[in-house]
PDB file of C-alpha atoms and ligand atoms in Angstrom:
ATOM      1  CA  MET E 282      74.286 131.620 108.139  1.00 92.00           C
ATOM      2  CA  GLU E 283      75.566 133.738 105.251  1.00 98.00           C
ATOM      3  CA  LYS E 284      77.961 136.551 106.161  1.00 98.00           C
ATOM      4  CA  THR E 285      79.034 139.678 104.319  1.00 98.00           C
ATOM      5  CA  LEU E 286      81.457 142.531 104.913  1.00 99.00           C
ATOM      6  CA  LEU E 287      80.032 146.031 105.013  1.00 99.00           C
ATOM      7  CA  LEU E 288      82.134 149.177 105.174  1.00 99.00           C
ATOM      8  CA  LEU E 289      80.506 152.425 106.221  1.00 99.00           C
ATOM      9  CA  LYS E 290      82.964 154.524 104.262  1.00 98.00           C
ATOM     10  CA  PRO E 291      84.668 157.687 105.571  1.00 98.00           C
ATOM     11  CA  ASP E 292      81.913 159.867 104.083  1.00 98.00           C
ATOM     12  CA  ALA E 293      79.258 158.033 106.157  1.00 98.00           C
ATOM     13  CA  ILE E 294      81.131 158.971 109.327  1.00 98.00           C
ATOM     14  CA  VAL E 295      81.770 162.567 108.212  1.00 98.00           C
ATOM     15  CA  LYS E 296      78.074 162.913 107.371  1.00 98.00           C
ATOM     16  CA  GLY E 297      76.983 161.312 110.640  1.00 98.00           C
ATOM     17  CA  VAL E 298      74.639 158.733 109.123  1.00 98.00           C
ATOM     18  CA  CYS E 299      76.174 155.459 110.357  1.00 98.00           C
ATOM     19  CA  GLY E 300      73.450 154.844 112.943  1.00 98.00           C
ATOM     20  CA  GLN E 301      70.698 155.234 110.362  1.00 98.00           C
ATOM     21  CA  ILE E 302      72.436 152.791 108.035  1.00 98.00           C
ATOM     22  CA  ILE E 303      73.094 150.165 110.712  1.00 98.00           C
ATOM     23  CA  ASP E 304      69.445 150.548 111.759  1.00 98.00           C
ATOM     24  CA  ARG E 305      68.301 149.503 108.265  1.00 98.00           C
ATOM     25  CA  PHE E 306      70.266 146.249 108.421  1.00 98.00           C
ATOM     26  CA  GLU E 307      69.027 145.451 111.920  1.00 98.00           C
ATOM     27  CA  LYS E 308      65.425 146.234 110.967  1.00 98.00           C
ATOM     28  CA  ARG E 309      65.759 143.961 107.943  1.00 98.00           C
ATOM     29  CA  GLY E 310      66.694 141.134 110.305  1.00 98.00           C
ATOM     30  CA  PHE E 311      70.477 140.890 110.005  1.00 98.00           C
ATOM     31  CA  LYS E 312      72.634 140.250 113.056  1.00 98.00           C
ATOM     32  CA  ILE E 313      75.863 142.123 113.669  1.00 98.00           C
ATOM     33  CA  ALA E 314      78.614 139.502 113.912  1.00 98.00           C
ATOM     34  CA  ALA E 315      81.519 141.965 114.181  1.00 98.00           C
ATOM     35  CA  ILE E 316      82.021 145.716 114.142  1.00 98.00           C
ATOM     36  CA  LYS E 317      84.979 148.077 114.497  1.00 98.00           C
ATOM     37  CA  MET E 318      86.109 151.576 113.628  1.00 98.00           C
ATOM     38  CA  VAL E 319      89.427 151.673 111.807  1.00 98.00           C
ATOM     39  CA  GLN E 320      91.504 153.924 109.554  1.00 98.00           C
ATOM     40  CA  LEU E 321      92.852 151.759 106.749  1.00 98.00           C
ATOM     41  CA  THR E 322      96.489 151.671 105.746  1.00 98.00           C
ATOM     42  CA  ARG E 323      97.131 151.945 101.991  1.00 98.00           C
ATOM     43  CA  LYS E 324      98.232 148.313 102.033  1.00 98.00           C
ATOM     44  CA  GLN E 325      94.970 147.118 103.609  1.00 98.00           C
ATOM     45  CA  ALA E 326      92.951 149.267 101.186  1.00 98.00           C
ATOM     46  CA  GLU E 327      94.882 147.920  98.195  1.00 98.00           C
ATOM     47  CA  ILE E 328      94.195 144.357  99.365  1.00 98.00           C
ATOM     48  CA  HIS E 329      90.513 145.127  99.831  1.00 98.00           C
ATOM     49  CA  TYR E 330      90.164 146.671  96.353  1.00 98.00           C
ATOM     50  CA  TYR E 331      92.749 144.484  94.564  1.00 97.00           C
ATOM     51  CA  GLU E 332      90.304 143.623  91.737  1.00 97.00           C
ATOM     52  CA  HIS E 333      90.322 147.318  90.762  1.00 98.00           C
ATOM     53  CA  THR E 334      94.118 147.664  90.720  1.00 98.00           C
ATOM     54  CA  ASP E 335      94.220 148.444  87.000  1.00 98.00           C
ATOM     55  CA  LYS E 336      91.239 150.805  86.931  1.00 98.00           C
ATOM     56  CA  PRO E 337      91.840 154.510  86.280  1.00 98.00           C
ATOM     57  CA  PHE E 338      90.088 155.409  89.553  1.00 98.00           C
ATOM     58  CA  PHE E 339      92.137 153.007  91.731  1.00 98.00           C
ATOM     59  CA  HIS E 340      94.507 155.606  93.181  1.00 98.00           C
ATOM     60  CA  GLU E 341      91.648 157.999  93.953  1.00 98.00           C
ATOM     61  CA  LEU E 342      89.683 155.136  95.524  1.00 98.00           C
ATOM     62  CA  VAL E 343      92.555 154.184  97.842  1.00 98.00           C
ATOM     63  CA  ASP E 344      93.138 157.880  98.713  1.00 98.00           C
ATOM     64  CA  PHE E 345      89.516 158.256  99.712  1.00 98.00           C
ATOM     65  CA  ILE E 346      89.045 155.025 101.657  1.00 98.00           C
ATOM     66  CA  THR E 347      92.209 155.742 103.702  1.00 98.00           C
ATOM     67  CA  SER E 348      91.430 159.451 104.206  1.00 98.00           C
ATOM     68  CA  SER E 349      89.740 159.066 107.615  1.00 98.00           C
ATOM     69  CA  PRO E 350      88.280 156.267 109.769  1.00 98.00           C
ATOM     70  CA  LEU E 351      85.520 153.981 108.587  1.00 98.00           C
ATOM     71  CA  ILE E 352      83.294 151.418 110.248  1.00 99.00           C
ATOM     72  CA  ALA E 353      83.835 147.812 109.204  1.00 99.00           C
ATOM     73  CA  MET E 354      81.180 145.301 110.087  1.00 98.00           C
ATOM     74  CA  VAL E 355      80.155 141.749 109.359  1.00 99.00           C
ATOM     75  CA  ILE E 356      76.465 141.053 109.233  1.00 98.00           C
ATOM     76  CA  ALA E 357      74.921 137.609 109.164  1.00 98.00           C
ATOM     77  CA  GLY E 358      71.570 136.377 107.928  1.00 98.00           C
ATOM     78  CA  GLU E 359      69.711 134.716 105.101  1.00 98.00           C
ATOM     79  CA  ASN E 360      71.044 135.853 101.707  1.00 98.00           C
ATOM     80  CA  ALA E 361      73.110 138.546 103.433  1.00 98.00           C
ATOM     81  CA  ILE E 362      75.223 139.252 100.333  1.00 98.00           C
ATOM     82  CA  LYS E 363      72.458 139.693  97.769  1.00 98.00           C
ATOM     83  CA  ALA E 364      70.061 141.419 100.167  1.00 98.00           C
ATOM     84  CA  SER E 365      72.626 143.955 101.314  1.00 98.00           C
ATOM     85  CA  ARG E 366      73.672 144.746  97.724  1.00 98.00           C
ATOM     86  CA  PHE E 367      70.000 145.497  96.940  1.00 98.00           C
ATOM     87  CA  MET E 368      69.717 147.643 100.063  1.00 99.00           C
ATOM     88  CA  MET E 369      72.858 149.581  99.020  1.00 98.00           C
ATOM     89  CA  GLY E 370      71.644 150.396  95.497  1.00 98.00           C
ATOM     90  CA  SER E 371      73.686 151.060  92.357  1.00 98.00           C
ATOM     91  CA  THR E 372      77.393 151.919  92.618  1.00 98.00           C
ATOM     92  CA  ASN E 373      76.755 155.355  91.135  1.00 98.00           C
ATOM     93  CA  PRO E 374      74.323 157.067  93.530  1.00 98.00           C
ATOM     94  CA  ILE E 375      72.839 158.979  90.603  1.00 98.00           C
ATOM     95  CA  ASP E 376      71.482 155.656  89.329  1.00 98.00           C
ATOM     96  CA  ALA E 377      70.533 154.327  92.781  1.00 98.00           C
ATOM     97  CA  ALA E 378      66.819 154.080  93.474  1.00 98.00           C
ATOM     98  CA  ALA E 379      65.245 156.171  96.234  1.00 98.00           C
ATOM     99  CA  GLY E 380      64.879 153.953  99.268  1.00 98.00           C
ATOM    100  CA  THR E 381      68.294 152.390  98.781  1.00 98.00           C
ATOM    101  CA  ILE E 382      71.166 153.529 100.997  1.00 99.00           C
ATOM    102  CA  ARG E 383      73.116 155.159  98.178  1.00 98.00           C
ATOM    103  CA  GLY E 384      69.896 156.557  96.687  1.00 98.00           C
ATOM    104  CA  ASP E 385      69.056 158.196  99.992  1.00 98.00           C
ATOM    105  CA  PHE E 386      72.464 159.241 101.357  1.00 98.00           C
ATOM    106  CA  ALA E 387      74.865 159.822  98.439  1.00 98.00           C
ATOM    107  CA  LEU E 388      75.385 161.813  95.248  1.00 97.00           C
ATOM    108  CA  ASN E 389      78.944 161.037  94.214  1.00 96.00           C
ATOM    109  CA  ILE E 390      80.338 157.740  92.851  1.00 97.00           C
ATOM    110  CA  ARG E 391      83.477 157.983  94.984  1.00 96.00           C
ATOM    111  CA  LYS E 392      81.648 159.134  98.125  1.00 98.00           C
ATOM    112  CA  ASN E 393      78.979 156.465  97.845  1.00 98.00           C
ATOM    113  CA  ILE E 394      78.716 155.778 101.600  1.00 98.00           C
ATOM    114  CA  ILE E 395      78.893 151.993 101.759  1.00 99.00           C
ATOM    115  CA  HIS E 396      80.713 148.899 100.552  1.00 99.00           C
ATOM    116  CA  GLY E 397      79.234 145.409 100.543  1.00 98.00           C
ATOM    117  CA  SER E 398      80.838 142.166  99.355  1.00 98.00           C
ATOM    118  CA  ASP E 399      79.510 141.021  95.968  1.00 98.00           C
ATOM    119  CA  SER E 400      79.898 137.216  96.216  1.00 98.00           C
ATOM    120  CA  LEU E 401      80.571 134.414  98.689  1.00 98.00           C
ATOM    121  CA  ILE E 402      84.198 134.256  97.590  1.00 98.00           C
ATOM    122  CA  SER E 403      84.780 137.986  98.001  1.00 98.00           C
ATOM    123  CA  ALA E 404      82.918 138.050 101.330  1.00 98.00           C
ATOM    124  CA  GLU E 405      85.186 135.359 102.729  1.00 98.00           C
ATOM    125  CA  ARG E 406      88.314 137.102 101.447  1.00 98.00           C
ATOM    126  CA  GLU E 407      87.240 140.595 102.523  1.00 98.00           C
ATOM    127  CA  ILE E 408      86.145 139.552 106.030  1.00 98.00           C
ATOM    128  CA  LYS E 409      89.620 138.083 106.626  1.00 98.00           C
ATOM    129  CA  ASN E 410      91.195 141.429 105.698  1.00 98.00           C
ATOM    130  CA  PHE E 411      89.338 143.090 108.593  1.00 98.00           C
ATOM    131  CA  PHE E 412      88.564 140.513 111.282  1.00 98.00           C
ATOM    132  CA  THR E 413      90.187 137.491 112.870  1.00 98.00           C
ATOM    133  CA  GLU E 414      88.140 134.350 113.438  1.00 97.00           C
ATOM    134  CA  LYS E 415      87.972 135.258 117.162  1.00 97.00           C
ATOM    135  CA  GLU E 416      86.456 138.664 116.428  1.00 98.00           C
ATOM    136  CA  LEU E 417      83.425 137.122 114.711  1.00 98.00           C
ATOM    137  CA  TYR E 418      80.463 136.492 117.005  1.00 97.00           C
ATOM    138  CA  LEU E 419      77.852 134.319 115.372  1.00 86.00           C
TER     139      LEU E 419
HETATM  140  P1  IDP Z 766      80.589 148.510  94.372  1.00 55.84           P
HETATM  141  O1  IDP Z 766      81.118 149.296  95.556  1.00 55.84           O
HETATM  142  O2  IDP Z 766      79.158 148.869  94.076  1.00 55.84           O
HETATM  143  O3  IDP Z 766      80.824 147.035  94.482  1.00 55.84           O
HETATM  144  P2  IDP Z 766      82.787 148.572  92.446  1.00 55.84           P
HETATM  145  O4  IDP Z 766      82.602 148.528  90.974  1.00 55.84           O
HETATM  146  O5  IDP Z 766      83.300 147.342  93.130  1.00 55.84           O
HETATM  147  O6  IDP Z 766      81.389 149.039  93.093  1.00 55.84           O
HETATM  148  O7  IDP Z 766      83.756 149.785  92.749  1.00 55.84           O
HETATM  149  C1  IDP Z 766      84.325 149.953  94.028  1.00 55.84           C
HETATM  150  C2  IDP Z 766      84.208 151.406  94.441  1.00 55.84           C
HETATM  151  O8  IDP Z 766      85.021 152.180  93.591  1.00 55.84           O
HETATM  152  C3  IDP Z 766      82.812 151.992  94.295  1.00 55.84           C
HETATM  153  O9  IDP Z 766      81.994 151.756  95.432  1.00 55.84           O
HETATM  154  C4  IDP Z 766      83.082 153.457  94.116  1.00 55.84           C
HETATM  155  O10 IDP Z 766      83.213 154.127  95.365  1.00 55.84           O
HETATM  156  C5  IDP Z 766      84.428 153.462  93.415  1.00 55.84           C
HETATM  157  N1  IDP Z 766      84.273 153.699  91.984  1.00 55.84           N
HETATM  158  C6  IDP Z 766      83.715 152.853  91.079  1.00 55.84           C
HETATM  159  N2  IDP Z 766      83.739 153.390  89.850  1.00 55.84           N
HETATM  160  C7  IDP Z 766      84.323 154.612  89.990  1.00 55.84           C
HETATM  161  C8  IDP Z 766      84.644 155.665  89.066  1.00 55.84           C
HETATM  162  O11 IDP Z 766      84.391 155.594  87.860  1.00 55.84           O
HETATM  163  N3  IDP Z 766      85.240 156.772  89.618  1.00 55.84           N
HETATM  164  C9  IDP Z 766      85.529 156.890  90.952  1.00 55.84           C
HETATM  165  N4  IDP Z 766      85.258 155.919  91.836  1.00 55.84           N
HETATM  166  C10 IDP Z 766      84.656 154.804  91.361  1.00 55.84           C
HETATM  167 MG1   MG Z 767      82.609 145.954  94.494  1.00 55.84          MG
END
């Protein structure tokens, strides 16, 4: 079964909308394979977002994602990666359709509520940055 890493970013916790977001994935038919609350170290955040190292917003991104705890989870199901990216909506919430998570819960590109892996290769790499093999229940 395909797996993907989701992060309910610090703003999702501050806003108190994590339950509503998890509910959408469960209703869609995905199974939770792992879940934990964690405050990222800068090192772990830099590993997670390494592809953006050279972007002008990298420092701001790491500041934000490490600012307070987040919820990391692995969900499993058919086409988990593509389906969850559609459910999340566009990176910039202003462009995200109503009915998507970012379209319904966010307004700001930095505080855009959720992360989801964008490919099989990144899912595999990102999951390993958060969970050991033993922590995955499939
Ligand atoms: P994604 O989260 O939709 O995959 P990416 O392009 O991988 O989007 O960017 C990672 C995260 O970096 C985004 O979710 C967003 O929070 C943040 N980000 C992207 N572009 C900008 C920007 O121009 N300014 C500030 N933050 C940005
Ligand atoms: Mg991305």
